[in-house]
Coordinates of C-alpha atoms (C1' of nucleotides) in Angstrom, one line a residue:
Chain A
M1 CA 77.8 84.1 127.2
E2 CA 76.5 80.9 125.8
T3 CA 74.0 81.4 123.1
K4 CA 71.6 78.7 122.3
A5 CA 72.9 75.2 121.7
R6 CA 73.8 74.3 118.3
K7 CA 71.9 71.5 116.8
V8 CA 73.8 68.8 114.9
L9 CA 72.3 66.0 112.8
I10 CA 74.6 62.9 112.5
A11 CA 73.7 60.3 110.0
D12 CA 75.5 57.0 109.8
D13 CA 74.6 53.4 109.5
E14 CA 77.2 52.3 111.8
P15 CA 75.9 52.5 115.4
D16 CA 79.3 52.8 116.9
I17 CA 80.2 55.6 115.1
L18 CA 76.8 57.4 115.9
E19 CA 77.6 56.8 119.7
I20 CA 81.1 57.9 119.6
L21 CA 80.4 61.2 117.8
K22 CA 77.3 61.9 119.7
Y23 CA 79.1 61.4 123.0
N24 CA 81.8 63.8 122.0
L25 CA 79.7 66.5 120.7
S26 CA 77.2 66.4 123.5
N27 CA 80.1 66.7 125.9
E28 CA 81.0 70.0 123.9
G29 CA 77.6 71.4 124.6
Y30 CA 76.1 70.3 121.2
E31 CA 72.5 69.1 120.8
V32 CA 72.7 65.8 118.8
I33 CA 70.1 64.2 116.6
T34 CA 71.0 60.9 115.0
A35 CA 69.8 59.1 111.8
K36 CA 70.8 55.6 110.5
D37 CA 70.0 56.1 106.8
G38 CA 69.5 58.7 104.1
D39 CA 66.0 58.9 104.3
E40 CA 65.8 59.4 108.0
A41 CA 68.4 62.0 107.8
L42 CA 66.5 63.8 105.2
E43 CA 63.2 63.7 107.3
K44 CA 64.8 64.6 110.5
A45 CA 66.7 67.4 108.9
R46 CA 63.5 69.0 107.5
R47 CA 61.8 68.6 110.9
T48 CA 64.5 69.8 113.2
L49 CA 66.4 72.2 111.0
P50 CA 69.9 71.6 112.3
D51 CA 72.9 74.0 112.2
L52 CA 75.2 71.3 111.2
V53 CA 74.5 67.9 109.3
V54 CA 77.2 65.2 109.3
L55 CA 76.5 62.8 106.4
D56 CA 78.3 59.4 106.0
V57 CA 78.8 59.0 102.3
M58 CA 78.0 55.3 102.2
M59 CA 74.6 54.9 103.7
P60 CA 71.5 52.7 103.1
K61 CA 68.4 54.3 101.1
K62 CA 70.1 57.5 100.1
T63 CA 74.0 58.3 100.2
G64 CA 75.4 61.2 101.8
V65 CA 76.0 62.9 98.6
E66 CA 72.5 62.4 97.5
V67 CA 71.2 63.7 100.8
C68 CA 73.3 66.8 100.5
Q69 CA 72.2 67.7 97.0
L70 CA 68.6 67.2 98.1
L71 CA 69.0 69.6 101.1
R72 CA 71.0 72.2 99.3
A73 CA 68.2 72.3 96.6
Q74 CA 65.9 73.7 99.6
P75 CA 66.4 77.4 100.5
A76 CA 66.2 76.5 104.1
F77 CA 69.4 74.6 103.8
K78 CA 71.4 76.8 101.9
E79 CA 73.4 78.0 104.9
T80 CA 73.4 74.9 106.8
L81 CA 76.8 73.5 107.3
I82 CA 77.5 70.1 106.1
I83 CA 80.2 67.7 106.7
F84 CA 80.8 64.3 104.9
L85 CA 82.1 61.2 106.7
T86 CA 84.1 59.0 104.1
A87 CA 85.8 55.9 104.3
V88 CA 86.7 56.4 100.6
N89 CA 90.2 57.5 100.1
D90 CA 89.4 58.4 96.5
E91 CA 90.2 62.0 96.0
G92 CA 87.5 62.4 93.4
T93 CA 84.8 61.6 95.6
Q94 CA 86.0 64.1 98.3
I95 CA 86.2 66.8 95.6
K96 CA 82.8 65.9 94.3
G97 CA 81.4 66.1 97.8
L98 CA 82.8 69.6 98.2
E99 CA 81.5 70.6 94.8
T100 CA 78.1 69.3 96.0
G101 CA 78.2 71.9 98.5
A102 CA 79.7 70.2 101.7
D103 CA 81.6 72.5 104.1
D104 CA 84.3 70.0 105.0
Y105 CA 84.8 66.1 104.9
V106 CA 86.3 63.9 107.3
S107 CA 87.8 60.4 106.4
K108 CA 87.1 57.4 108.4
P109 CA 88.1 56.0 110.7
V110 CA 87.2 59.1 112.6
S111 CA 89.5 60.6 115.3
P112 CA 87.2 62.2 117.8
K113 CA 89.8 65.0 118.4
V114 CA 90.1 65.9 114.8
F115 CA 86.4 65.7 114.2
L116 CA 85.6 67.9 117.1
S117 CA 88.1 70.5 116.1
R118 CA 86.6 70.6 112.5
V119 CA 83.2 71.1 113.7
N120 CA 84.4 73.8 116.0
A121 CA 86.3 75.4 113.3
L122 CA 83.3 75.4 111.0
F123 CA 81.3 77.2 113.7
R124 CA 83.8 79.6 114.3
R125 CA 83.9 80.6 110.6
L126 CA 80.4 80.9 110.6
N127 CA 80.1 83.3 113.6
K128 CA 82.5 85.5 111.8
T129 CA 80.1 85.8 108.9
E130 CA 77.2 86.5 111.1
A131 CA 75.4 89.2 109.6
R132 CA 75.2 92.3 111.7
I133 CA 75.4 96.0 110.7
L134 CA 78.6 97.7 111.5
T135 CA 78.8 101.3 112.3
I136 CA 82.2 103.2 112.6
E137 CA 81.8 106.8 113.1
N138 CA 79.8 108.1 109.9
M139 CA 80.2 104.8 108.1
T140 CA 77.5 102.2 108.0
I141 CA 78.1 98.7 106.6
D142 CA 75.0 96.6 106.1
P143 CA 75.6 93.0 105.2
E144 CA 71.9 92.5 104.4
R145 CA 72.1 94.6 101.3
F146 CA 75.7 94.9 100.4
I147 CA 75.3 98.7 101.0
V148 CA 77.8 101.1 102.5
K149 CA 76.6 104.3 103.9
V150 CA 79.1 107.2 104.3
G151 CA 77.5 110.1 105.6
E152 CA 74.4 110.3 103.4
N153 CA 75.8 108.6 100.5
E154 CA 74.9 105.0 99.9
I155 CA 77.4 103.1 98.1
V156 CA 76.9 99.8 96.4
L157 CA 79.7 97.3 96.5
A158 CA 80.3 94.0 94.7
K159 CA 80.2 90.9 96.6
K160 CA 83.8 90.2 97.0
E161 CA 84.6 94.0 97.7
F162 CA 81.8 94.0 100.4
E163 CA 83.1 90.9 102.0
L164 CA 86.6 92.2 102.0
L165 CA 85.6 95.5 103.6
Y166 CA 83.4 93.8 106.1
L167 CA 86.1 91.5 107.2
L168 CA 88.5 94.5 108.0
A169 CA 85.8 96.4 109.5
L170 CA 85.0 93.6 111.9
K171 CA 88.2 94.5 113.8
P172 CA 89.0 98.1 113.1
G173 CA 92.7 98.8 113.5
R174 CA 93.6 95.2 113.3
V175 CA 96.0 94.1 110.6
F176 CA 94.8 91.2 108.3
L177 CA 97.6 89.3 106.6
R178 CA 97.0 88.5 103.0
N179 CA 96.7 84.9 103.8
E180 CA 94.0 85.7 106.4
I181 CA 92.0 87.7 103.8
L182 CA 92.4 84.9 101.2
N183 CA 91.1 82.4 103.8
Q184 CA 88.3 84.3 105.1
V185 CA 87.0 85.9 101.8
W186 CA 88.0 83.3 99.2
G187 CA 88.2 80.2 101.2
N188 CA 90.9 77.9 102.4
D189 CA 91.4 76.1 99.2
V190 CA 90.8 78.6 96.4
I191 CA 93.9 79.9 94.9
V192 CA 94.1 83.3 93.4
G193 CA 97.0 85.6 92.9
D194 CA 98.0 88.1 95.4
R195 CA 97.3 90.9 93.1
T196 CA 93.7 90.0 93.1
I197 CA 93.5 91.5 96.7
D198 CA 95.1 94.8 95.7
V199 CA 92.6 95.2 92.9
H200 CA 89.6 94.8 95.2
I201 CA 91.3 97.1 97.7
R202 CA 91.5 99.7 95.0
K203 CA 87.9 99.3 94.0
I204 CA 86.7 99.8 97.5
R205 CA 89.0 102.9 97.9
Q206 CA 87.6 104.2 94.7
K207 CA 84.0 103.6 95.3
L208 CA 84.0 104.9 98.9
G209 CA 86.0 107.9 98.2
V210 CA 87.2 107.9 101.7
D211 CA 90.5 106.6 102.9
C212 CA 89.7 104.0 105.3
I213 CA 91.9 101.2 104.3
T214 CA 95.6 101.5 105.3
T215 CA 98.3 99.5 103.8
V216 CA 101.0 97.9 106.1
K217 CA 103.5 97.0 103.6
G218 CA 104.8 93.4 103.7
V219 CA 102.1 92.5 106.1
G220 CA 98.5 93.4 105.0
Y221 CA 95.9 95.8 105.3
K222 CA 93.7 97.2 108.1
F223 CA 90.5 99.3 108.5
E224 CA 91.1 102.8 109.9
L225 CA 89.2 106.0 109.4
Chain B
M1 CA 109.5 87.8 104.9
E2 CA 107.9 86.0 107.7
T3 CA 109.3 86.5 111.4
K4 CA 110.9 83.1 110.9
A5 CA 110.2 80.4 108.4
R6 CA 108.5 77.4 109.8
K7 CA 110.7 74.3 109.2
V8 CA 108.8 71.1 108.1
L9 CA 110.4 67.7 107.9
I10 CA 108.8 65.3 105.4
A11 CA 109.6 61.5 105.4
D12 CA 108.2 59.4 102.8
D13 CA 110.0 56.6 100.6
E14 CA 108.4 57.8 97.4
P15 CA 110.5 60.4 95.8
D16 CA 107.6 61.7 93.7
I17 CA 105.6 62.6 96.9
L18 CA 108.6 64.2 98.6
E19 CA 108.9 66.4 95.5
I20 CA 105.4 67.4 95.2
L21 CA 104.9 68.1 98.8
K22 CA 108.3 69.9 99.2
Y23 CA 107.4 72.2 96.2
N24 CA 104.2 73.1 97.5
L25 CA 105.3 73.8 101.0
S26 CA 108.2 75.8 99.7
N27 CA 105.8 78.1 97.7
E28 CA 104.1 78.9 100.9
G29 CA 107.4 79.9 102.5
Y30 CA 108.1 76.9 104.6
E31 CA 111.6 75.6 105.0
V32 CA 111.4 72.0 103.9
I33 CA 113.8 69.2 104.9
T34 CA 113.3 65.6 103.4
A35 CA 114.0 62.1 104.6
K36 CA 113.6 58.9 102.7
D37 CA 113.1 56.3 105.6
G38 CA 112.3 56.1 109.3
D39 CA 115.9 56.2 110.5
E40 CA 116.7 59.2 108.3
A41 CA 113.8 61.0 109.5
L42 CA 114.6 60.6 113.2
E43 CA 118.1 61.7 112.7
K44 CA 117.1 64.7 110.8
A45 CA 114.5 65.5 113.2
R46 CA 116.8 65.5 116.1
R47 CA 119.4 67.7 114.3
T48 CA 117.1 70.3 112.7
L49 CA 114.2 70.5 115.4
P50 CA 111.5 71.1 112.9
D51 CA 108.1 72.8 113.7
L52 CA 106.2 70.2 111.9
V53 CA 107.0 66.5 110.8
V54 CA 105.0 64.9 108.2
L55 CA 105.6 60.9 108.4
D56 CA 104.6 58.3 105.8
V57 CA 103.1 55.5 107.9
M58 CA 104.8 52.7 105.6
M59 CA 108.6 53.5 105.4
P60 CA 111.7 51.2 105.3
K61 CA 113.8 51.1 108.6
K62 CA 111.2 52.3 110.8
T63 CA 107.6 53.0 110.2
G64 CA 105.9 56.4 110.7
V65 CA 104.2 55.2 113.9
E66 CA 107.5 54.0 115.5
V67 CA 109.2 57.3 114.6
C68 CA 106.3 59.3 116.1
Q69 CA 106.5 57.3 119.2
L70 CA 110.2 57.8 119.4
L71 CA 110.0 61.4 118.9
R72 CA 107.3 61.9 121.4
A73 CA 109.2 60.1 124.1
Q74 CA 111.7 63.1 123.9
P75 CA 110.8 66.4 125.6
A76 CA 112.0 68.4 122.7
F77 CA 109.3 67.1 120.6
K78 CA 106.4 67.1 123.0
E79 CA 105.0 70.3 121.1
T80 CA 106.1 69.4 117.6
L81 CA 103.3 69.1 115.2
I82 CA 103.0 65.6 113.6
I83 CA 101.1 64.7 110.5
F84 CA 100.7 61.1 109.2
L85 CA 100.4 60.3 105.6
T86 CA 98.8 56.9 105.0
A87 CA 97.7 55.0 102.1
V88 CA 96.4 52.2 104.5
N89 CA 92.8 51.9 104.9
D90 CA 93.4 49.9 107.9
E91 CA 91.4 51.3 110.7
G92 CA 93.7 50.0 113.4
T93 CA 96.7 51.7 112.0
Q94 CA 95.2 55.1 111.8
I95 CA 93.7 55.1 115.2
K96 CA 96.9 53.9 116.6
G97 CA 98.5 56.9 115.0
L98 CA 96.5 59.2 116.6
E99 CA 96.7 57.6 119.9
T100 CA 100.6 57.8 119.4
G101 CA 100.1 61.5 119.4
A102 CA 99.8 62.7 115.9
D103 CA 98.0 65.9 115.3
D104 CA 96.3 65.0 112.1
Y105 CA 96.5 62.6 109.3
V106 CA 96.0 63.0 105.5
S107 CA 95.3 59.9 103.3
K108 CA 97.1 59.0 100.1
P109 CA 96.8 59.7 97.2
V110 CA 97.5 63.4 98.6
S111 CA 95.8 66.3 97.1
P112 CA 98.4 69.0 97.5
K113 CA 95.6 71.6 98.1
V114 CA 94.1 69.6 100.7
F115 CA 97.4 68.9 102.3
L116 CA 98.4 72.6 102.3
S117 CA 95.2 73.8 103.9
R118 CA 95.6 71.2 106.7
V119 CA 99.0 72.3 107.5
N120 CA 98.3 75.9 107.5
A121 CA 95.2 75.1 109.8
L122 CA 97.6 73.3 112.3
F123 CA 99.9 76.3 112.3
R124 CA 97.2 78.6 112.6
R125 CA 95.6 76.9 115.6
L126 CA 99.2 76.8 117.2
N127 CA 99.7 80.7 116.5
K128 CA 96.8 81.7 118.7
T129 CA 99.0 82.4 121.5
E130 CA 101.9 84.2 119.6
A131 CA 100.7 87.6 118.9
R132 CA 100.3 89.3 122.4
I133 CA 100.4 93.1 123.2
L134 CA 103.3 94.2 125.0
T135 CA 103.1 97.0 127.5
I136 CA 106.1 98.3 129.3
E137 CA 105.6 101.6 131.2
N138 CA 104.0 104.1 128.8
M139 CA 104.9 102.2 125.7
T140 CA 102.6 99.7 124.0
I141 CA 103.8 97.5 121.3
D142 CA 100.7 95.7 119.5
P143 CA 101.5 93.3 116.9
E144 CA 98.0 92.9 115.9
R145 CA 97.6 96.4 114.9
F146 CA 101.2 96.9 113.9
I147 CA 101.4 99.9 116.1
V148 CA 103.6 101.3 118.8
K149 CA 102.2 103.8 121.2
V150 CA 104.5 106.0 123.4
G151 CA 102.2 108.0 125.7
E152 CA 99.4 109.2 123.4
N153 CA 101.5 109.2 120.2
E154 CA 100.9 106.3 117.8
I155 CA 104.0 105.7 115.9
V156 CA 104.3 103.7 112.7
L157 CA 107.1 101.4 112.1
A158 CA 108.3 99.4 109.0
K159 CA 108.0 95.6 109.1
K160 CA 111.6 94.9 110.0
E161 CA 111.8 97.7 112.5
F162 CA 108.7 96.5 114.3
E163 CA 109.9 92.9 114.4
L164 CA 113.1 94.0 115.7
L165 CA 111.7 96.1 118.5
Y166 CA 109.1 93.5 119.3
L167 CA 111.9 90.9 119.8
L168 CA 113.8 93.1 122.1
A169 CA 110.8 94.1 124.2
L170 CA 109.6 90.5 124.6
K171 CA 112.4 90.3 127.3
P172 CA 113.3 93.7 128.6
G173 CA 116.8 94.1 130.0
R174 CA 117.9 90.9 128.2
V175 CA 120.8 91.5 125.8
F176 CA 120.3 90.0 122.3
L177 CA 123.4 89.1 120.5
R178 CA 123.6 90.2 116.8
N179 CA 123.3 86.6 115.9
E180 CA 120.2 86.1 117.6
I181 CA 118.7 89.2 116.2
L182 CA 119.6 88.0 112.7
N183 CA 118.3 84.6 113.2
Q184 CA 114.9 85.6 114.7
V185 CA 114.1 88.8 112.5
W186 CA 115.9 87.8 109.4
G187 CA 115.9 84.2 109.4
N188 CA 118.6 81.4 109.6
D189 CA 119.6 81.5 106.0
V190 CA 119.3 85.2 105.1
I191 CA 122.8 86.7 105.0
V192 CA 123.0 90.5 105.7
G193 CA 125.8 92.7 106.7
D194 CA 126.1 93.6 110.5
R195 CA 125.6 97.3 109.8
T196 CA 122.2 96.5 108.6
I197 CA 121.1 95.9 112.1
D198 CA 122.7 99.3 113.3
V199 CA 120.6 101.1 110.6
H200 CA 117.4 99.6 111.7
I201 CA 118.0 100.2 115.4
R202 CA 118.8 103.8 114.4
K203 CA 115.4 104.2 112.6
I204 CA 113.7 102.8 115.6
R205 CA 115.4 105.3 118.0
Q206 CA 114.7 108.0 115.6
K207 CA 111.1 107.2 115.2
L208 CA 110.2 106.5 118.8
G209 CA 111.9 109.5 119.9
V210 CA 112.6 107.7 123.1
D211 CA 115.8 106.2 124.3
C212 CA 114.6 102.6 124.8
I213 CA 117.3 100.5 123.3
T214 CA 120.7 100.4 124.9
T215 CA 123.9 99.2 122.9
V216 CA 126.0 96.7 124.8
K217 CA 129.2 97.2 123.0
G218 CA 130.8 94.1 121.6
V219 CA 127.7 91.9 122.5
G220 CA 124.4 93.2 121.3
Y221 CA 121.3 95.3 122.2
K222 CA 118.9 95.4 124.9
F223 CA 115.4 96.9 125.4
E224 CA 115.3 99.3 128.4
L225 CA 113.3 102.2 129.3
Chain C
dA1 C1' 145.7 108.8 121.4
dC2 C1' 144.8 104.5 119.4
dC3 C1' 141.7 100.7 118.0
dG4 C1' 137.7 98.3 117.5
dA5 C1' 133.0 98.8 117.6
dT6 C1' 128.9 101.4 116.6
dA7 C1' 126.6 105.8 114.9
dT8 C1' 125.1 108.2 111.1
dT9 C1' 124.3 109.6 106.5
dA10 C1' 123.5 109.3 101.8
dA11 C1' 123.0 106.6 98.0
dG12 C1' 121.9 102.2 95.7
dT13 C1' 119.0 98.1 95.2
dT14 C1' 114.9 95.4 95.8
dA15 C1' 110.3 94.1 97.1
dT16 C1' 105.9 95.4 97.4
dC17 C1' 102.0 97.8 96.2
dA18 C1' 99.0 100.7 93.0
dT19 C1' 97.3 101.3 88.8
dT20 C1' 95.5 100.4 84.4
dA21 C1' 93.9 97.6 80.8
dA22 C1' 92.7 93.4 79.0
dG23 C1' 90.9 88.9 79.5
dT24 C1' 87.5 85.3 81.5
dC25 C1' 83.4 84.0 83.6
dT26 C1' 78.6 84.1 84.9
dG27 C1' 74.2 85.4 84.8
dT28 C1' 70.2 87.9 82.6
dG29 C1' 67.3 89.4 79.3
dT30 C1' 66.0 89.0 74.4
Chain D
dA1 C1' 71.1 80.3 71.8
dC2 C1' 73.0 85.0 71.6
dA3 C1' 75.0 88.9 73.2
dC4 C1' 75.5 92.1 76.8
dA5 C1' 76.8 93.7 81.4
dG6 C1' 78.9 93.2 85.7
dA7 C1' 81.9 90.8 88.6
dC8 C1' 86.1 88.9 89.1
dT9 C1' 91.1 87.6 87.9
dT10 C1' 95.1 88.1 85.7
dA11 C1' 99.2 90.5 83.6
dA12 C1' 102.0 94.5 82.6
dT13 C1' 103.8 98.7 83.9
dG14 C1' 105.1 102.3 87.1
dA15 C1' 105.7 104.5 91.7
dT16 C1' 107.4 104.2 96.3
dA17 C1' 108.6 102.6 100.6
dA18 C1' 111.6 99.4 102.7
dC19 C1' 115.7 97.7 102.9
dT20 C1' 120.7 97.0 102.4
dT21 C1' 125.2 98.6 101.5
dA22 C1' 129.2 101.4 101.8
dA23 C1' 131.6 105.4 103.2
dT24 C1' 132.6 108.4 106.9
dA25 C1' 132.1 110.1 111.7
dT26 C1' 131.9 109.3 116.5
dC27 C1' 132.5 106.9 120.8
dG28 C1' 134.3 104.1 124.7
dG29 C1' 137.7 101.5 126.7
dT30 C1' 142.6 100.6 127.2

DNA sequence: ACCGATATTAAGTTATCATTAAGTCTGTGT
DNA sequence: ACACAGACTTAATGATAACTTAATATCGGT
């Protein structure tokens, strides 16, 4: 059930690193494009539209951060995954990287094992968000328009509400732990209180008017019509 | 409470770092043991058998790398997760660290947020094999859905009830001592009276309506259809 | 029949969730 | 720049299910 190969663009000025990462990614079935500086990275990114861009922070011509910002400014790269490679142990830089819109960063020297697992993790996360319309009995959940149809009623949910419902509905019956929900809907590093989830659950139940979310006390929530 | 708290051993010679990491891990429900040098780390690791060992690379007595190698040499620590903390930008050290068998490394200065998300990620990866659906004759115990099916009836158990039944059903026929049950379901450090187990057993028997738990007087309980 | 151990029941305690309201943040239109 | 609206988060309170305990009954082996 292999879909088409994921395209990965790697930009780094050290040929050795390019080689190592290219070798490992190829072995995993990725299609790899390489660039040796910021300008080349930008140009190749625009031309090949990769699924993932790996950027060394310190590069000639343009730094990884600059490239990232320029890419993110274009609609075509809004959803593209971006990973920074950084030798800088400075936390400030790392955080700034993430704020610029990177999805992860890996510190140098790079361990191929760690790098691969990060890449795989990112794509895994992406797959889950893949927009497809869910239909469970008389309920339709449409991620394109943030709309839920129950029978003939069209109900509009807010973003977080929708993402939460969508997550649960992806696997009806399966219990999602509060931590899983936080990770998937809010992100690994965002810290919000537990009660926040409850409030969103409540709004969903209220708006839908149908009892489709079951509480499993001490564990989490599950979708169940 | 979790099925069983994950034990984490942190070894670092800087008391501040120990405190910060301990605080954050405890908040996430981990059980934390600390050590201030390599020898102490080794000794406590052997005694407490943690699920995860966090090792500062630069420590008195023995370095983190040495501790890691010594641990990995023992069968008991083949599967234990190991993370290195390193302030060293030295490439050689880090690479050697990973070759020694560390699962990840985090560079200092440590951001608690980043550190936590790495730890959680490691355990998440490890957990993939844990939740499996048990089927014994016409009974199905599904931890993912938190449901027990007997024939066509779906029975909802409370958290402790479910965990208790799941534990027994993992090894049908095997007798679990009351102490084992307490450790697995309630955790090593929680103190509850013996009667508590009886009450939960009773609720399970009552809810299932099937006689699947046998009392072994003076010893414990076992699952048996 | 007696004793130690478990079963049962009911009542007490706690943890967790639901609900509400108020506060913060963000973006939009004037 | 301003204010307004909607989305999101937090905090406080109340409700309830889950859990624990304790008191009493029952069972099984000697």
